[in-house]
Tab-separated table of N, CA and C in Angstrom:
chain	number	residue	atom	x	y	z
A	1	UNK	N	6.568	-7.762	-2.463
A	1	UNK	CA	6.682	-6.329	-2.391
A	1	UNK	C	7.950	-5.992	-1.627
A	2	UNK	N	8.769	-4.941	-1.983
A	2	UNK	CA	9.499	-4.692	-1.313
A	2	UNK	C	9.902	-3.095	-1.288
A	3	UNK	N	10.166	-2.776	-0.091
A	3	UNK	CA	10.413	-1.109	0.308
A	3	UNK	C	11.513	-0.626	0.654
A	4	UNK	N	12.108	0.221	-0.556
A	4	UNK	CA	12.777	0.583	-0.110
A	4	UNK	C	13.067	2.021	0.466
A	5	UNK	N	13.951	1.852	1.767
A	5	UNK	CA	13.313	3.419	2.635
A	5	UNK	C	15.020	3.962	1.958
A	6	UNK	N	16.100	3.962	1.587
A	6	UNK	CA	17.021	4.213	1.564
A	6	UNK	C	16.844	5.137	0.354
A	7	UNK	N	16.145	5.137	-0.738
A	7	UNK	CA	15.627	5.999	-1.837
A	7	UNK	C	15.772	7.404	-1.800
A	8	UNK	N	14.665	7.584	-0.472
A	8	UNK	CA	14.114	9.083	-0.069
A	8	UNK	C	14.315	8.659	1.523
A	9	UNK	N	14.349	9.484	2.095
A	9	UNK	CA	14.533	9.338	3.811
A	9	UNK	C	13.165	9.655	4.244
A	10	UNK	N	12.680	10.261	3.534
A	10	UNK	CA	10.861	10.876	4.098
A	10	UNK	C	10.332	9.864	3.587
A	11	UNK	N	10.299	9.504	2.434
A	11	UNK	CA	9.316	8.719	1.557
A	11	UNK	C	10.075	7.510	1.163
A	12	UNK	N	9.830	6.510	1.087
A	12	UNK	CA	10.445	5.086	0.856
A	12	UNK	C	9.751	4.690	-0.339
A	13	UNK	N	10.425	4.020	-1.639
A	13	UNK	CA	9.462	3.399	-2.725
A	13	UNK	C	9.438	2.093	-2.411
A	14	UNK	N	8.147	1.790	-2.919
A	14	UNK	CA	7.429	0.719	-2.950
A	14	UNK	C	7.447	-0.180	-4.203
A	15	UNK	N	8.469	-1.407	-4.426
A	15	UNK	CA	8.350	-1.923	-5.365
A	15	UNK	C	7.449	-3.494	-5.378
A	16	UNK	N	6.487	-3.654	-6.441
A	16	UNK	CA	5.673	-5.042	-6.527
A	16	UNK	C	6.417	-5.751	-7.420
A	17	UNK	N	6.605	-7.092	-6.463
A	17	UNK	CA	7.901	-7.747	-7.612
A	17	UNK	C	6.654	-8.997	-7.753
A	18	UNK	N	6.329	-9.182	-8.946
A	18	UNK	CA	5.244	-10.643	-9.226
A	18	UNK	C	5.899	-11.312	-9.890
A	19	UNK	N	6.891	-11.812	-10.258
A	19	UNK	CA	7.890	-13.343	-10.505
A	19	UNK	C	6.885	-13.784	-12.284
A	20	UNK	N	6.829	-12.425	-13.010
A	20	UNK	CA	7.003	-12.912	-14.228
A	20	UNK	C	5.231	-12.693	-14.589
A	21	UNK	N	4.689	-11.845	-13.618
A	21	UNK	CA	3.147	-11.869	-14.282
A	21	UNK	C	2.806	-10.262	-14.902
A	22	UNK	N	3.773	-9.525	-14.939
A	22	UNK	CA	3.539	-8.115	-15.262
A	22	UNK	C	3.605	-7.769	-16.625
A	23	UNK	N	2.854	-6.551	-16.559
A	23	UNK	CA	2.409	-6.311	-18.294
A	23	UNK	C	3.113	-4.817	-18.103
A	24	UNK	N	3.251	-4.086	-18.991
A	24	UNK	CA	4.268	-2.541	-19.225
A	24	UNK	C	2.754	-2.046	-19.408
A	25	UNK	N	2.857	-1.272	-18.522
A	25	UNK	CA	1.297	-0.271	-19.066
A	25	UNK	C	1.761	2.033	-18.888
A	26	UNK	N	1.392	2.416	-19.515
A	26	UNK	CA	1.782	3.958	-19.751
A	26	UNK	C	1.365	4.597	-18.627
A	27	UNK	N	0.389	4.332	-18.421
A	27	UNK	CA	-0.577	5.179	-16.934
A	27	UNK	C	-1.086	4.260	-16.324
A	28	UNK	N	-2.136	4.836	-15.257
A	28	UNK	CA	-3.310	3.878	-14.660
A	28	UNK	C	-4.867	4.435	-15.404
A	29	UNK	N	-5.123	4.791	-16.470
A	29	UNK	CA	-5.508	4.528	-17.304
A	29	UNK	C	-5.809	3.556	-18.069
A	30	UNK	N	-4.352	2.944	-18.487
A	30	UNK	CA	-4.447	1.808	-19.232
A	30	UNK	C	-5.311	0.777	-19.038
A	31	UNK	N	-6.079	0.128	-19.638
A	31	UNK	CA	-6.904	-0.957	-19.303
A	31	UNK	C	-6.584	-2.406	-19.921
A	32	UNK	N	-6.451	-3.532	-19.323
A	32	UNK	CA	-6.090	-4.719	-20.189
A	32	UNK	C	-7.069	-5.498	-19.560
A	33	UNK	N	-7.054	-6.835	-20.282
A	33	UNK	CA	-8.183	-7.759	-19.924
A	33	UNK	C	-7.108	-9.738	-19.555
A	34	UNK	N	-8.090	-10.092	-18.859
A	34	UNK	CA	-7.342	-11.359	-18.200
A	34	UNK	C	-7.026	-11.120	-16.990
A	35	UNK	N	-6.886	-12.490	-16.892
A	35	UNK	CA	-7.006	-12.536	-14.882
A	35	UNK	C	-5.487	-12.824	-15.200
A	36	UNK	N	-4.866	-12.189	-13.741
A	36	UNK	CA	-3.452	-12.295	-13.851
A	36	UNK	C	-3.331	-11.745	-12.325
A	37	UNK	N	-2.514	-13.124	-11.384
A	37	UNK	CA	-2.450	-12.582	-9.957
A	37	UNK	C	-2.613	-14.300	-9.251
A	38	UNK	N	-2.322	-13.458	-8.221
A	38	UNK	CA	-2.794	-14.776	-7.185
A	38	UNK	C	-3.851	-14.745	-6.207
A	39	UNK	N	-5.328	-15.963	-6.261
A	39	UNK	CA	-6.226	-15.330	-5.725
A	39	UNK	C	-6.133	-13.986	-4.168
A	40	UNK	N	-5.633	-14.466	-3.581
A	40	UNK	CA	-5.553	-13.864	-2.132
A	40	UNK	C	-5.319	-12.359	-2.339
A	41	UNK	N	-4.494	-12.072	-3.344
A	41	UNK	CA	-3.372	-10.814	-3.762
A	41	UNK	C	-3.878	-10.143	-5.160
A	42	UNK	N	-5.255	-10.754	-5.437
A	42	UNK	CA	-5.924	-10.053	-6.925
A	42	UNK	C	-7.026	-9.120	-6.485
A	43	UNK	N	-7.194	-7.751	-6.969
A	43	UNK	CA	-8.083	-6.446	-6.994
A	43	UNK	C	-9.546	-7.412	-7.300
A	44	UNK	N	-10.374	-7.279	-6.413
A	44	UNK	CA	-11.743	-7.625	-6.755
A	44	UNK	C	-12.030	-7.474	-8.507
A	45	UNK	N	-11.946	-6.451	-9.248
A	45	UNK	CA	-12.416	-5.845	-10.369
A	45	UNK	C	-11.371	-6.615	-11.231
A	46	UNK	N	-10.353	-7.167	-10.955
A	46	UNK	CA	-9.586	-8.219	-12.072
A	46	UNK	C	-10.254	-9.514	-12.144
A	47	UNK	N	-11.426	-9.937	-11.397
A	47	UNK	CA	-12.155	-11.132	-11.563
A	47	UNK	C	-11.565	-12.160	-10.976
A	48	UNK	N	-11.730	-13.571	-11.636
A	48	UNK	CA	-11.095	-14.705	-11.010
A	48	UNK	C	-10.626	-15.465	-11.790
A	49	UNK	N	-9.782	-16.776	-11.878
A	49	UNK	CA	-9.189	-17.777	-12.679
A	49	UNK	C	-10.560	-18.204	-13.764
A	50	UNK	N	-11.531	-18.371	-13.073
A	50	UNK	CA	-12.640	-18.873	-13.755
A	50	UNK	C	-13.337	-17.619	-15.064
A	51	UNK	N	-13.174	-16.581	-14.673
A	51	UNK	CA	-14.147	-15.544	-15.361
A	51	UNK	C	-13.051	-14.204	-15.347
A	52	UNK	N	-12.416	-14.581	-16.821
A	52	UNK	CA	-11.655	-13.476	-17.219
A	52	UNK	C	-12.346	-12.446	-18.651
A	53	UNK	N	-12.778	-12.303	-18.624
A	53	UNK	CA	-13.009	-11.215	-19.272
A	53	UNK	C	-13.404	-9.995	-19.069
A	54	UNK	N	-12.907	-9.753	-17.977
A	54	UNK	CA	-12.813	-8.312	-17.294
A	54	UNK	C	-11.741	-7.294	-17.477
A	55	UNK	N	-12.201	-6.107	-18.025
A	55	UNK	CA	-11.229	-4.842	-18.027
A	55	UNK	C	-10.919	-4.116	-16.984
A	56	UNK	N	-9.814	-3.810	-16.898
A	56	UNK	CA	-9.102	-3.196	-15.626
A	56	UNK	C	-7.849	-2.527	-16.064
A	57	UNK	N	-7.754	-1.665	-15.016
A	57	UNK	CA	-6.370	-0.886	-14.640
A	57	UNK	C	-5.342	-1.484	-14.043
A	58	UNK	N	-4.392	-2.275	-14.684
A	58	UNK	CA	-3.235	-2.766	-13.381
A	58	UNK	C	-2.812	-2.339	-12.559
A	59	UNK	N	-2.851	-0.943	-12.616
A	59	UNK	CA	-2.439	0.299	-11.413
A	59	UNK	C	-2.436	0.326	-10.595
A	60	UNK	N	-4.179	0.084	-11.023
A	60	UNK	CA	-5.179	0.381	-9.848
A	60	UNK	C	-5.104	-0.941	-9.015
A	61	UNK	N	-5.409	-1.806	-9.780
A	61	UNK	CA	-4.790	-3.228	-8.947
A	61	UNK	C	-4.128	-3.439	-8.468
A	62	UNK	N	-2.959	-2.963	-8.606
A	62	UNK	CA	-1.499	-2.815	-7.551
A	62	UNK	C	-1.720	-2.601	-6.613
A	63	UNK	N	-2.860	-1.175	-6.636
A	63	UNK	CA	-2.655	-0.159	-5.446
A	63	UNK	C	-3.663	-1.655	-3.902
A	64	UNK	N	-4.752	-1.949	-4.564
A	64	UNK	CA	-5.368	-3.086	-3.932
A	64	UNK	C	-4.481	-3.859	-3.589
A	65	UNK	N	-3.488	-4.203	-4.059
A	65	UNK	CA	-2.802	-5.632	-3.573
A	65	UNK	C	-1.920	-4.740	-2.632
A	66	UNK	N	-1.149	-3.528	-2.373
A	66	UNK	CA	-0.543	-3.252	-1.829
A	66	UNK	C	-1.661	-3.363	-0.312
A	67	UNK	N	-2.461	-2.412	-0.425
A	67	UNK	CA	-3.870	-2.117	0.846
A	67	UNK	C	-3.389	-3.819	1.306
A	68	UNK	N	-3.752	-4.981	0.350
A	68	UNK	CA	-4.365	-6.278	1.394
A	68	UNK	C	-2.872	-6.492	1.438
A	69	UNK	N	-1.502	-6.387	1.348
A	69	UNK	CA	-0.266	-6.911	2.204
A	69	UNK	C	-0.166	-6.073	3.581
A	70	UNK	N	-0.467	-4.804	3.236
A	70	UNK	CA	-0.851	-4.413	4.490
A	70	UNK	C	-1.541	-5.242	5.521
A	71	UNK	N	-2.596	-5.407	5.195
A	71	UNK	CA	-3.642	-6.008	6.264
A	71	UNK	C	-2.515	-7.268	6.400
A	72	UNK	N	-1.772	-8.518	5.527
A	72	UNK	CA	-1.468	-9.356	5.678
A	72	UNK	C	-0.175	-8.816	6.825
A	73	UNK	N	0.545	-8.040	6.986
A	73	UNK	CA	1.269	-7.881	7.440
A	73	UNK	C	0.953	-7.267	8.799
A	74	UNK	N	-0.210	-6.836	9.134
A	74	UNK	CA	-0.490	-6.764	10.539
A	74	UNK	C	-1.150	-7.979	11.077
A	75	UNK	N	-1.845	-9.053	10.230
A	75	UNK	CA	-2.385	-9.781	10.861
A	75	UNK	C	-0.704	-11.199	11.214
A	76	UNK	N	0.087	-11.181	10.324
A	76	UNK	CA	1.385	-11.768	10.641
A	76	UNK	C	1.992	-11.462	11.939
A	77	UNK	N	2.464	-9.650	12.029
A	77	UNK	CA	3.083	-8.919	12.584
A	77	UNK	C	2.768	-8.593	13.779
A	78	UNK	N	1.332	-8.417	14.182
A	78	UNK	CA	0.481	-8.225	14.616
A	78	UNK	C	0.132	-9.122	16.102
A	79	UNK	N	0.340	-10.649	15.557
A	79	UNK	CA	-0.202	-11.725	16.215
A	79	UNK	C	0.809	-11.457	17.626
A	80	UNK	N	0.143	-11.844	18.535
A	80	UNK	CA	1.136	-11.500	20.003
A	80	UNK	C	1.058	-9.972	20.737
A	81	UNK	N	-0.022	-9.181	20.167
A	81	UNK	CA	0.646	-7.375	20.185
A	81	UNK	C	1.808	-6.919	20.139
A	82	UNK	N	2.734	-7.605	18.917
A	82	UNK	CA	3.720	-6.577	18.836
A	82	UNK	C	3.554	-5.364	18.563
A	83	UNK	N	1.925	-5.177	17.957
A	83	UNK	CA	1.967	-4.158	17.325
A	83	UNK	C	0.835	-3.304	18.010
A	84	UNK	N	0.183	-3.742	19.354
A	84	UNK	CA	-0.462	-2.863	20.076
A	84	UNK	C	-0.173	-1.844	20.187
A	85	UNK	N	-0.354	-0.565	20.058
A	85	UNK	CA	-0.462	0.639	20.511
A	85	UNK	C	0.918	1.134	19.651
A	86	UNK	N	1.576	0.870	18.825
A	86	UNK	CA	2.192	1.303	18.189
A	86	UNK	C	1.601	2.603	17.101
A	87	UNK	N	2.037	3.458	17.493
A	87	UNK	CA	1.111	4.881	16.936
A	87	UNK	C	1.781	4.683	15.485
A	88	UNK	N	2.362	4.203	15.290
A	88	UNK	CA	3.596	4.447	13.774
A	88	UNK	C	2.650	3.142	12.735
A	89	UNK	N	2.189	2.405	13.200
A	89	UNK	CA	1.891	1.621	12.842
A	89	UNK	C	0.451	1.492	12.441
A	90	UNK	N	-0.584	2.104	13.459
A	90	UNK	CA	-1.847	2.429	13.463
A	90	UNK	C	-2.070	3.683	11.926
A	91	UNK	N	-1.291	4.278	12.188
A	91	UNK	CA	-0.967	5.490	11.195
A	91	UNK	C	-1.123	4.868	9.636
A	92	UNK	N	0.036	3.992	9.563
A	92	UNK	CA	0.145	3.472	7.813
A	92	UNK	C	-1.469	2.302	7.842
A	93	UNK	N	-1.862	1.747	8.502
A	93	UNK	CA	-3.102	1.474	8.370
A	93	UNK	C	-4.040	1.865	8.373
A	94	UNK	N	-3.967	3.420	8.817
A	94	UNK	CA	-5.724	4.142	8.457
A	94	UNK	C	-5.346	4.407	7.135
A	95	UNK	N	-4.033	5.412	6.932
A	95	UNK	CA	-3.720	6.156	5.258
A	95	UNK	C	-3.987	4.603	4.609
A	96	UNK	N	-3.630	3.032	4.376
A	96	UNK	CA	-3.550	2.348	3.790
A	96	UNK	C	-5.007	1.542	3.833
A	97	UNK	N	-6.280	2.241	4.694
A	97	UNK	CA	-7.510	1.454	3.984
A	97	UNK	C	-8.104	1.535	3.011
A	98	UNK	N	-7.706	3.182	2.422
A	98	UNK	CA	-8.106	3.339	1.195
A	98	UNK	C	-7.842	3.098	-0.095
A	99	UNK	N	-6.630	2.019	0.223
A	99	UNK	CA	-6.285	1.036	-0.904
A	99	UNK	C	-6.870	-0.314	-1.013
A	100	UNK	N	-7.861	-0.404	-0.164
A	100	UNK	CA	-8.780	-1.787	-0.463
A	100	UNK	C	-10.111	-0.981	-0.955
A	101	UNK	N	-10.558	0.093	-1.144
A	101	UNK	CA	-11.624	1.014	-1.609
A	101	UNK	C	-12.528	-0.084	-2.564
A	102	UNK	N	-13.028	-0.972	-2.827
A	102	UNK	CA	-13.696	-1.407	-3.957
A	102	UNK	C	-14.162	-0.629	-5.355
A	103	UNK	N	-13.940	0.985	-4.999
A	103	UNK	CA	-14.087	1.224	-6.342
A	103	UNK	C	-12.829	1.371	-6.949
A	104	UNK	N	-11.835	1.714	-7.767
A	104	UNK	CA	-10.511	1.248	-8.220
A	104	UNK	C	-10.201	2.861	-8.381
A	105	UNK	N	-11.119	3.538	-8.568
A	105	UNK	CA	-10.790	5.106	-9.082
A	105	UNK	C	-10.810	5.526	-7.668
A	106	UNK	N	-11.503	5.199	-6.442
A	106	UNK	CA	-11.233	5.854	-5.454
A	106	UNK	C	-10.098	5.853	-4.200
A	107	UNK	N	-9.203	4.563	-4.987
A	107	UNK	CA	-7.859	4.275	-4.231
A	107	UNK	C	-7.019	5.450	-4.217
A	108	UNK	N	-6.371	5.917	-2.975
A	108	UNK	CA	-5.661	6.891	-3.708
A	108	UNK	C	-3.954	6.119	-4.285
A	109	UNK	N	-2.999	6.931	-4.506
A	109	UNK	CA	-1.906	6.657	-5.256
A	109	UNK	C	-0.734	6.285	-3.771
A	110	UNK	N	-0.349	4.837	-3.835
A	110	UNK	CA	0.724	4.349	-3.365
A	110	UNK	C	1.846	5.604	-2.769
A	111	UNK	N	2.131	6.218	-3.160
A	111	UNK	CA	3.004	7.733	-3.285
A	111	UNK	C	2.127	8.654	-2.453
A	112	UNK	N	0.877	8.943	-2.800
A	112	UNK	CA	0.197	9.644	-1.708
A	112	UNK	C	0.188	9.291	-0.005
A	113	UNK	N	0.172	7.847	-0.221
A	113	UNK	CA	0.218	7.418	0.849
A	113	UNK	C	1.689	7.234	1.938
A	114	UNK	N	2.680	7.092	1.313
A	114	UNK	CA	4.161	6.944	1.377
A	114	UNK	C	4.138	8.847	1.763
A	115	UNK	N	3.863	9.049	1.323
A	115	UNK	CA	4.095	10.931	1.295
A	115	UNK	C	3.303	11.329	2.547
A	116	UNK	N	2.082	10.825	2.510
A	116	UNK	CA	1.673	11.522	3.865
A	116	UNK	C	2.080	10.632	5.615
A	117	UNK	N	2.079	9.516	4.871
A	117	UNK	CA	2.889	8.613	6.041
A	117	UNK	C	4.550	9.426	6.885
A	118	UNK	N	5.347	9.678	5.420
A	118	UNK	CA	6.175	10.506	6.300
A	118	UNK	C	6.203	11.736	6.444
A	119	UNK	N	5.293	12.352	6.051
A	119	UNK	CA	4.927	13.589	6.597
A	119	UNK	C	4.683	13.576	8.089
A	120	UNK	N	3.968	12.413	8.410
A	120	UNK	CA	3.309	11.890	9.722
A	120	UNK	C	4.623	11.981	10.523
A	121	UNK	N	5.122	10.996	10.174
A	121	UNK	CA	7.017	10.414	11.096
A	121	UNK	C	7.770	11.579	11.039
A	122	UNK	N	7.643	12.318	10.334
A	122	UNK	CA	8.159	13.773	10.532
A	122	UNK	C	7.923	14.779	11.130
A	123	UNK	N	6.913	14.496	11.691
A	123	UNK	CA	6.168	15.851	12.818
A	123	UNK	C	6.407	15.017	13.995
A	124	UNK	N	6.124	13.754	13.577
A	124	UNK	CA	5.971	12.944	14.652
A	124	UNK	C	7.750	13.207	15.707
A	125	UNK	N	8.544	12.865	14.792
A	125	UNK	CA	10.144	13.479	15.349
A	125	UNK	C	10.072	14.368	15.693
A	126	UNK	N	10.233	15.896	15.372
A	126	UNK	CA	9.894	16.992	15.576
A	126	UNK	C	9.118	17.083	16.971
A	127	UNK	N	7.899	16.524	17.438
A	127	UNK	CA	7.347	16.303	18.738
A	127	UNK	C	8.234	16.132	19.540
A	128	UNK	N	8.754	14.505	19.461
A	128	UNK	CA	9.835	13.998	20.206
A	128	UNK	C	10.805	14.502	20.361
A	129	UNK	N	11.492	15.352	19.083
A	129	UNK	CA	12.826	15.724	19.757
A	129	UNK	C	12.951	17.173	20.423
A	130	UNK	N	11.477	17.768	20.239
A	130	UNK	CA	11.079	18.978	20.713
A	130	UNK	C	10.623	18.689	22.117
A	131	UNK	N	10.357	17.210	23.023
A	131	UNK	CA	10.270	16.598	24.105
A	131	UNK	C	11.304	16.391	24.841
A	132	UNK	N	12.122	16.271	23.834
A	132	UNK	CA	13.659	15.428	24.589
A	132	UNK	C	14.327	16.988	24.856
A	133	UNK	N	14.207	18.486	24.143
A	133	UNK	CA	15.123	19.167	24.572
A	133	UNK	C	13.938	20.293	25.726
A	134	UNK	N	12.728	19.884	26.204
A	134	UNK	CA	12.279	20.148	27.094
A	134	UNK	C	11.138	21.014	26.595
A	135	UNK	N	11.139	21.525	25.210
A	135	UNK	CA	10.214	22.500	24.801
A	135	UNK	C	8.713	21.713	24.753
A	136	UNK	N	7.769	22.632	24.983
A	136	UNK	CA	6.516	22.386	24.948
A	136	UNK	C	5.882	23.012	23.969
């Protein structure tokens, strides 16, 4: 996965790069069948190597694999408290639990989350620099 914040200054896109396992789909609608992923990094509802004949949304699966790099990236990032009490950080992990949701329709959209995240960092400045010139 990779983010780029240079895009939008509020909102950063989020690209999933999978090294040759992606299918072109129109919406998150679309439904295809087959397991396709790597266990650790596959949506519950895409099944397993063993038992593919499950229909799914790749979308929606994305949005799951994005939720668990999250988690992978605080439990990496994390180790030592770098990331104790980091309010910036606590933040993209509440908006980002609802991308492990087990139901696939109740994830919300990658973009929703990117959107209200810097909505967040944006008030959040605004505080601070409304601190730094003394206003209350």
């Amino acid at each position: 996965m990779v983010v780029d914040s240079e895009h939008d200054r509020y909102s950063p896109r989020l690209s999933i790069i999978d090294f040759g396992l992606s299918v072109f789909v129109e919406d998150e609608e679309t439904m295809i069948e087959g397991y396709r992923g790597t266990r650790t990094w596959t949506a519950p509802e895409v099944g397993t190597s063993e038992y593919r004949d499950t229909k799914y949304s790749p979308i929606l699966a994305d949005r799951w694999a994005c939720g668990q790099m999250v988690d992978y990236l605080e439990d990496q990032v994390g180790n030592g408290g770098v990331l104790e009490g980091d309010e910036s950080w606590g933040m993209l992990r509440r908006l980002c639990e609802g991308l492990l949701d087990d139901n696939p329709r109740s994830r919300p959209s990658v973009s929703d989350v990117l959107e209200r995240y810097g909505r967040y960092e944006r008030d959040r400045m605004v505080k601070r620099r409304a601190g730094e010139d003394g206003c209350r």
